[in-house]
C-alpha positions as CSV (number, residue, x, y, z in Angstrom):
1,M,0.7,15.0,0.9
2,D,-2.8,14.2,1.3
3,F,-4.2,11.5,3.2
4,Y,-7.8,10.2,3.5
5,I,-9.4,8.5,6.5
6,S,-12.7,6.9,6.5
7,H,-13.9,6.6,10.0
8,S,-16.9,4.1,8.8
9,S,-14.3,1.3,7.5
10,N,-13.5,-1.5,8.9
11,K,-9.8,-0.9,8.7
12,P,-8.1,0.8,11.6
13,I,-7.3,4.4,10.9
14,Y,-3.4,3.7,11.1
15,E,-3.7,0.8,8.6
16,Q,-5.5,3.2,6.7
17,I,-2.3,5.6,6.6
18,M,0.0,3.1,6.1
19,A,-1.7,1.8,2.8
20,Q,-1.8,5.2,1.3
21,I,2.2,5.9,2.4
22,K,3.2,2.3,1.0
23,S,0.5,3.2,-2.2
24,Q,2.4,6.4,-2.7
25,I,6.1,5.0,-2.2
26,L,5.3,2.1,-4.7
27,S,3.9,4.1,-7.2
28,G,7.0,6.6,-7.0
29,V,4.9,9.7,-5.9
30,L,7.1,9.2,-2.4
31,K,10.6,8.6,-3.5
32,E,13.9,8.1,-1.2
33,G,14.5,10.6,1.2
34,D,11.4,12.6,0.8
35,A,10.1,14.3,4.3
36,L,7.0,12.8,5.7
37,P,4.5,15.4,7.8
38,S,5.6,15.2,11.4
39,I,3.6,12.7,13.6
40,R,1.7,16.0,15.3
41,V,1.2,17.8,12.4
42,L,-0.3,14.6,10.8
43,A,-2.0,13.6,13.5
44,R,-3.7,17.5,13.4
45,E,-4.7,17.5,10.0
46,L,-6.5,14.3,10.2
47,R,-8.2,14.8,13.5
48,I,-6.7,12.0,15.1
49,S,-4.4,10.9,18.0
50,V,-0.9,11.3,17.8
51,I,-0.7,7.4,18.6
52,T,-2.3,6.6,15.8
53,T,0.1,8.3,13.5
54,K,2.9,7.2,15.2
55,R,2.0,3.3,15.1
56,A,1.5,4.1,11.1
57,Y,5.0,5.5,11.2
58,D,6.5,2.8,13.5
59,E,5.0,-0.1,11.6
60,L,6.4,1.4,8.3
61,E,9.7,2.0,9.7
62,H,9.6,-1.9,10.7
63,E,9.0,-3.0,7.6
64,G,12.1,-0.9,5.9
65,L,9.7,1.5,4.1
66,L,10.3,4.6,6.2
67,H,13.5,5.4,8.6
68,S,13.4,8.2,11.3
69,V,16.2,10.7,12.1
70,A,16.1,12.2,15.6
71,G,15.3,15.9,15.6
72,K,14.9,16.1,12.0
73,G,11.7,13.8,11.0
74,T,10.6,10.9,9.1
75,F,11.7,9.9,5.6
76,V,10.8,7.3,2.9
77,A,13.9,4.7,3.1
78,A,16.4,3.8,0.7
79,A,14.5,1.2,-2.1
80,N,14.7,-2.4,-1.0
81,P,14.2,-3.7,-4.7
82,Q,13.4,-7.1,-3.0
83,L,10.8,-5.4,0.1
84,L,9.2,-3.6,-2.9
85,R,8.8,-6.4,-4.9
86,E,7.5,-8.5,-2.4
87,E,5.0,-5.7,-1.4
88,K,3.7,-5.5,-5.3
89,M,3.8,-9.4,-5.4
90,R,1.1,-9.5,-2.4
91,Q,-0.9,-6.9,-4.1
92,L,-0.8,-8.3,-7.4
93,E,-2.1,-11.7,-6.0
94,D,-5.0,-10.0,-3.8
95,L,-5.9,-8.7,-7.5
96,L,-5.4,-11.7,-8.5
97,Q,-7.9,-13.8,-5.9
98,K,-10.5,-11.5,-6.9
99,A,-10.4,-12.4,-10.5
100,V,-10.3,-16.0,-9.4
101,D,-13.0,-15.6,-7.3
102,S,-15.2,-13.8,-10.2
103,A,-14.6,-16.5,-12.5
104,K,-15.4,-19.1,-10.1
105,E,-18.8,-17.0,-9.5
106,H,-19.6,-17.1,-13.0
107,G,-18.6,-21.0,-13.9
108,F,-15.2,-20.1,-15.7
109,S,-12.7,-22.8,-15.9
110,L,-9.3,-22.3,-14.6
111,E,-8.3,-22.9,-18.3
112,E,-10.4,-19.8,-19.5
113,L,-9.2,-18.0,-17.1
114,T,-5.7,-18.6,-18.2
115,R,-6.7,-18.0,-21.3
116,I,-8.2,-14.6,-20.7
117,L,-4.8,-13.9,-18.5
118,T,-2.6,-14.8,-21.6
119,L,-4.5,-13.0,-23.7
120,I,-4.6,-9.9,-21.9
121,Y,-0.9,-10.3,-20.6
122,Q,0.3,-10.7,-24.7
123,E,-1.7,-7.2,-25.6
124,E,0.0,-5.0,-26.6
125,R,0.0,-1.3,-25.1
């Protein structure tokens, strides 16, 4: 499992770790029951504080995406379909917000944007 940390990013390191783990869970790369690296191992590999790694894992556990077993490690939690759908919806909203901002910036109307979205959505793949 590879993680990439940017020390020049405005995003805190623990959030970068969280985003990458979430992405791997949502895409199916990480599946229910998969073990994550221990907090200490991940901290050592990334050359960051154990506290930073623990914060990322704790936040993801609080969100219901991970669960810890004392003495055994941290694992991907059982899939909560509603939670996963909410996260995917939030990601979709972010992408659509960028599309809306771009459409407004280039002078496209809501009707034009809706027409484009409808065509793309109905396009067979």
